[in-house]
Coordinates of C-alpha atoms and ligand atoms in Angstrom, one line a residue:
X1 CA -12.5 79.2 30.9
X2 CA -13.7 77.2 33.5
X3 CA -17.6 75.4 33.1
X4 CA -20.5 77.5 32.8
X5 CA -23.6 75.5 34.2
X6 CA -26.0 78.4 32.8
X7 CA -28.5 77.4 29.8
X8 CA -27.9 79.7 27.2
X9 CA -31.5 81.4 27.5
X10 CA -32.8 83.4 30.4
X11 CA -36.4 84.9 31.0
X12 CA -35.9 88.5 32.0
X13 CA -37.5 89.7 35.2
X14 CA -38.8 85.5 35.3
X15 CA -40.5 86.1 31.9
X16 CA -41.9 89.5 33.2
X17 CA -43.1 91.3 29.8
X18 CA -46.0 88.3 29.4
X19 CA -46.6 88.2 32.9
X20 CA -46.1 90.8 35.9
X21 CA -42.3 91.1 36.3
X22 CA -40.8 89.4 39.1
X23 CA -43.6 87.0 40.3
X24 CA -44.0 83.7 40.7
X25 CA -46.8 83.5 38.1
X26 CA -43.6 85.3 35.6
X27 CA -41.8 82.1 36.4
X28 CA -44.7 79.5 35.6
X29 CA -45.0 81.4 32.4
X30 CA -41.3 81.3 31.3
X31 CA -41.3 78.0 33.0
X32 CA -43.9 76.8 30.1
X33 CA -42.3 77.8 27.2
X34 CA -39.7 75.7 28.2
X35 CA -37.1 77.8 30.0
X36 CA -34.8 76.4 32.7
X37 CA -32.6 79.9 33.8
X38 CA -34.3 83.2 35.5
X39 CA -33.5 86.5 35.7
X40 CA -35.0 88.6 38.6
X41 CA -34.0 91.9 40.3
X42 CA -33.9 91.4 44.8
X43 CA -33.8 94.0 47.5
X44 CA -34.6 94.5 51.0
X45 CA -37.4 94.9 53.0
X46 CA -36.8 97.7 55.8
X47 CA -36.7 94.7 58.5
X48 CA -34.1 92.8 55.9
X49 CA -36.3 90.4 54.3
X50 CA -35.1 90.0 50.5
X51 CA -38.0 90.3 48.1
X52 CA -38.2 90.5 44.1
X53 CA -38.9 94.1 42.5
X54 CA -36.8 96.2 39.9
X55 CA -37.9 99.7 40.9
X56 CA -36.9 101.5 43.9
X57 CA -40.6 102.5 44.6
X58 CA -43.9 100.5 44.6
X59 CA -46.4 102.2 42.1
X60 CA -45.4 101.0 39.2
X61 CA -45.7 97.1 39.5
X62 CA -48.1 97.2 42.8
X63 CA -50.7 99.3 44.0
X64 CA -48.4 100.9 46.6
X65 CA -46.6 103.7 46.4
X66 CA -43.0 105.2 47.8
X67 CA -39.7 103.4 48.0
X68 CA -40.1 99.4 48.7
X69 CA -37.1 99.6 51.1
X70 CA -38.8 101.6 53.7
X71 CA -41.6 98.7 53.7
X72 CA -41.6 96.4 56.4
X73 CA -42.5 93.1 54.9
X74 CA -45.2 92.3 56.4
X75 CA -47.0 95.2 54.6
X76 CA -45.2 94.3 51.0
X77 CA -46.6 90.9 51.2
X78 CA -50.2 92.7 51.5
X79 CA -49.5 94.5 48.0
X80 CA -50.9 93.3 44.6
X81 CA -48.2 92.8 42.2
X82 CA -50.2 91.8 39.4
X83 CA -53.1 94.1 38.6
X84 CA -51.2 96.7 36.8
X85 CA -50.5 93.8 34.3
X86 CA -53.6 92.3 33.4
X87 CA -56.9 91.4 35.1
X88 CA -55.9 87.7 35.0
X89 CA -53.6 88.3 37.5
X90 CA -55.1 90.4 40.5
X91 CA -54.2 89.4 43.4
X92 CA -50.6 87.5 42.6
X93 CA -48.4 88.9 45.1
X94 CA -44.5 90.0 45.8
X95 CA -42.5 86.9 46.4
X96 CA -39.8 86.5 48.8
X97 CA -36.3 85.4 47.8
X98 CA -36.9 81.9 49.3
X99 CA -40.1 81.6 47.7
X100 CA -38.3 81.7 44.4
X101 CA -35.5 79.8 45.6
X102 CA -37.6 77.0 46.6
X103 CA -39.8 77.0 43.3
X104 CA -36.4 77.0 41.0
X105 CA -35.2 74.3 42.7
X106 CA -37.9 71.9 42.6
X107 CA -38.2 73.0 38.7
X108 CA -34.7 71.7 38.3
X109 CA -33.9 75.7 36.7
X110 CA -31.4 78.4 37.6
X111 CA -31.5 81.7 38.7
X112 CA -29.6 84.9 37.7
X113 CA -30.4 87.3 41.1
X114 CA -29.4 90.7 40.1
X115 CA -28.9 92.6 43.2
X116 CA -31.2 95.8 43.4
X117 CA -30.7 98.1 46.3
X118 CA -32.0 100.3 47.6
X119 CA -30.1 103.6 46.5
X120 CA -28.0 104.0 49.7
X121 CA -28.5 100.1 51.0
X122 CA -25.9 98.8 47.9
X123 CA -23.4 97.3 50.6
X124 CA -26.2 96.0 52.9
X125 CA -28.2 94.7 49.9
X126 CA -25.2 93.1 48.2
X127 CA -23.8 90.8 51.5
X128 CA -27.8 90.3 52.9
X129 CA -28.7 88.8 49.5
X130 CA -25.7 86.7 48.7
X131 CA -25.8 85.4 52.8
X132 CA -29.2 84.6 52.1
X133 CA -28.9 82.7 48.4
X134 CA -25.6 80.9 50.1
X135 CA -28.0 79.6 52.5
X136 CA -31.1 78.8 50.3
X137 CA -28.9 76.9 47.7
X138 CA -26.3 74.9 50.0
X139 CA -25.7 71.7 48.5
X140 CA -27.6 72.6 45.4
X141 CA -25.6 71.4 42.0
X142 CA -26.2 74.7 40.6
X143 CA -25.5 77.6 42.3
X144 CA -27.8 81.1 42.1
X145 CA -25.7 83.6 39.6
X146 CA -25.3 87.2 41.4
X147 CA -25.1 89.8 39.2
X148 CA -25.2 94.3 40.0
X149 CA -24.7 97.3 38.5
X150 CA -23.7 98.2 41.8
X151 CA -20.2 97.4 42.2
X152 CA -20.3 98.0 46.5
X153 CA -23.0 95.5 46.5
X154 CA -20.9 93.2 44.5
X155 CA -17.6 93.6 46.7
X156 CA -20.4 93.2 49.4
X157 CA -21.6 90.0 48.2
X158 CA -18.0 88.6 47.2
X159 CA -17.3 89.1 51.4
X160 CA -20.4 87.5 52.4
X161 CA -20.8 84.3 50.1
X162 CA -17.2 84.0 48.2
X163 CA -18.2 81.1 46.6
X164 CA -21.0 81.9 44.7
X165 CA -20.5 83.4 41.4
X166 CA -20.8 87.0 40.5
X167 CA -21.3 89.0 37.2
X168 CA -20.8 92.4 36.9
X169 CA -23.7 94.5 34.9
X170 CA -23.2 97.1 32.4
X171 CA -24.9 99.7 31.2
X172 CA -22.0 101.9 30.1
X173 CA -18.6 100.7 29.0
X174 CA -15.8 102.1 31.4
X175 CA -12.5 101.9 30.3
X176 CA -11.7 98.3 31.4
X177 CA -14.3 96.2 32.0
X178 CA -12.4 93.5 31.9
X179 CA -10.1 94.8 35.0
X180 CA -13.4 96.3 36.9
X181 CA -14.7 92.6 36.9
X182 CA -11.7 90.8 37.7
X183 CA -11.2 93.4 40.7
X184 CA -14.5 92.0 41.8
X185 CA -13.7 88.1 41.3
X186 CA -16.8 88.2 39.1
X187 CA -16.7 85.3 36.0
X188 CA -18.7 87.1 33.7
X189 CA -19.8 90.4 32.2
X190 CA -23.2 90.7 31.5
X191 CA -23.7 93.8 28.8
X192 CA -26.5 96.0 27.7
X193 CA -27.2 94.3 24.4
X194 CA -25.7 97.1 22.0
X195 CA -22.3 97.1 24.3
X196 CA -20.9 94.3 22.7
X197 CA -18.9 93.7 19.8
X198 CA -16.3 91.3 18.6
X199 CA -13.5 92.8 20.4
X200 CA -15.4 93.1 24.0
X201 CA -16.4 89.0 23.4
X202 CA -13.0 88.4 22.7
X203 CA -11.2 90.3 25.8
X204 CA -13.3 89.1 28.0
X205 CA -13.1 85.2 26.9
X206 CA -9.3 85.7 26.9
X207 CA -9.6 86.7 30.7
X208 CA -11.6 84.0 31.4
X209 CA -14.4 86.1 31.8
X210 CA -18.3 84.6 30.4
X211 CA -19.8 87.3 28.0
X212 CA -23.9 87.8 28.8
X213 CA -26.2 90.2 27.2
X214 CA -29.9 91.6 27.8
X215 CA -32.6 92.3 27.2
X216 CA -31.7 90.6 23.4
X217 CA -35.9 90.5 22.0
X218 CA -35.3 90.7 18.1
X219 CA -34.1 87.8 16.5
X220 CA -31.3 90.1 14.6
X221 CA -29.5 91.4 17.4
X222 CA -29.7 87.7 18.8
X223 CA -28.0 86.7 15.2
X224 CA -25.5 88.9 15.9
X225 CA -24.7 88.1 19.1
X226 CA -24.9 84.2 18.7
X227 CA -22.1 85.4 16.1
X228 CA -20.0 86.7 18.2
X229 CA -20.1 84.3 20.5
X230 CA -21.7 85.4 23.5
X231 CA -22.2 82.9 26.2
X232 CA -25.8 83.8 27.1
X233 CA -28.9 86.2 26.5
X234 CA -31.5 87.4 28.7
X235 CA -34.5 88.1 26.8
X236 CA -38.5 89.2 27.5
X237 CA -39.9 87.4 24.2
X238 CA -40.0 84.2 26.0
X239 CA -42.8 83.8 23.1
X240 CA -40.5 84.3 20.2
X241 CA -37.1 82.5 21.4
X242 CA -37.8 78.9 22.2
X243 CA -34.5 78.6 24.5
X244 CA -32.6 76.3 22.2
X245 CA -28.8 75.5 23.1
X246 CA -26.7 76.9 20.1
X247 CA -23.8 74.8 19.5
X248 CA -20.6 76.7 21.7
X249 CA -17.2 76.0 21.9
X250 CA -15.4 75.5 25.2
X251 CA -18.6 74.1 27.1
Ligands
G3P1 O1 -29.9 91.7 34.8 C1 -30.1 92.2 33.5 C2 -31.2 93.3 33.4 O2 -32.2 92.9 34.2 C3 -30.6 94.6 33.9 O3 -31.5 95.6 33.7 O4 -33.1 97.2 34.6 O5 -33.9 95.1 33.6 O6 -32.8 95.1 35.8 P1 -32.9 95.8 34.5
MG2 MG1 -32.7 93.0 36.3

């Protein structure tokens, strides 16, 4: 297998269950209980701008309303995106791409950008986002992780930026994962927690294939999974999992 440069531990949504998902404030927070590696869910503005949100529409995580992707930016960047969280956080708004990119960088961390479309924008989402992480981490040591359910955005991004690294997301096993991500150059699976097992681990380190997992919060299922010997877990309890190397073969 060839190196992975990914700590073992990422904060899910930037440490998103402690802080509102997908902001910047997220990030400080995972950031001080010690984790170096990010996950966070990107789409589209409607005029193209990449921004960080996991659902298609606003309401839930702002106080807007309606699909996100029919936003220009200008009016996201108007929307509070951490009110619905906590009072402490009024006011903290949706961060752009290069916002994070820039504050990830200087931190010395890495970031896992899952791809989010848009339903209908997967292709457009997939090669805007990876153009745009090419760009905002050229010469960087560490190079931004892409990762999507969606395998059109992944094809997408593999045209766009070939060199940066894809994972393909599970939710469901299909027949052969292990051909579907090879299909889409990807070098690792990431799977929904309960999707692995010895014999997935195992097929997917003999393709050369990194084996991920989220959102892994109680400490058995991350026993079990440090058992099998996953290759990384995305968690929320940023609280409870102090993001401690385990000891891996093969790194
Ligand atoms: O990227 C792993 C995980 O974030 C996928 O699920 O719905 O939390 O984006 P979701
Ligand atoms: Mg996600």
């Amino acid at each position: 297998m060839s190196p992975w440069p990914y700590p073992y531990w990422l904060a899910h949504r930037g440490a998103g269950k402690h802080a509102p998902e997908n902001t910047l404030a997220a990030f400080r927070l995972g950031a001080a209980h010690g984790y170096r590696a990010f996950e966070c869910d990107v789409k589209l503005s409607a005029d193209g701008v990449p921004f960080l949100l996991h659902d298609a529409t606003l309401q839930r995580t702002t106080n807007g309303h309606d699909l996100a992707g029919e936003r220009l930016w200008d009016e996201l960047a108007q929307l509070d995106a951490g009110a619905w969280h906590s009072p402490a956080y009024t006011g903290e708004p949706l961060p752009r791409l290069n916002e994070v990119a820039a504050w990830v960088q200087a931190e010395g961390c890495c970031l896992n950008v899952e791809i989010k479309p848009t339903p209908g924008t997967e292709a457009a989402t997939g090669a805007a986002v990876a153009t745009a992480c090419a760009r905002l981490w050229a010469g960087a040591a560490v190079p931004p992780l892409l990762s999507s359910f969606s395998e059109a955005a992944l094809q997408a991004a593999q045209a766009a930026a070939p060199a940066l690294p894809r994972a393909l997301l599970l939710d469901a096993l299909p027949p052969d994962p292990v051909a579907r991500a090879r299909a889409l150059g990807c070098v690792a699976v990431i799977t929904q927690h309960r999707l692995m097992d010895g014999a997935l681990c195992t097929s997917l380190h003999a393709a050369g294939l990194r084996a991920l997992c989220y959102t892994v919060n109680d400490e058995a299922d991350v026993q079990r999974l440090q058992a099998l010997g996953v290759d990384g877990l995305i968690t929320d309890a940023v609280d409870r999992h102090p993001p401690v190397e385990p000891q891996r073969p093969g790194r």
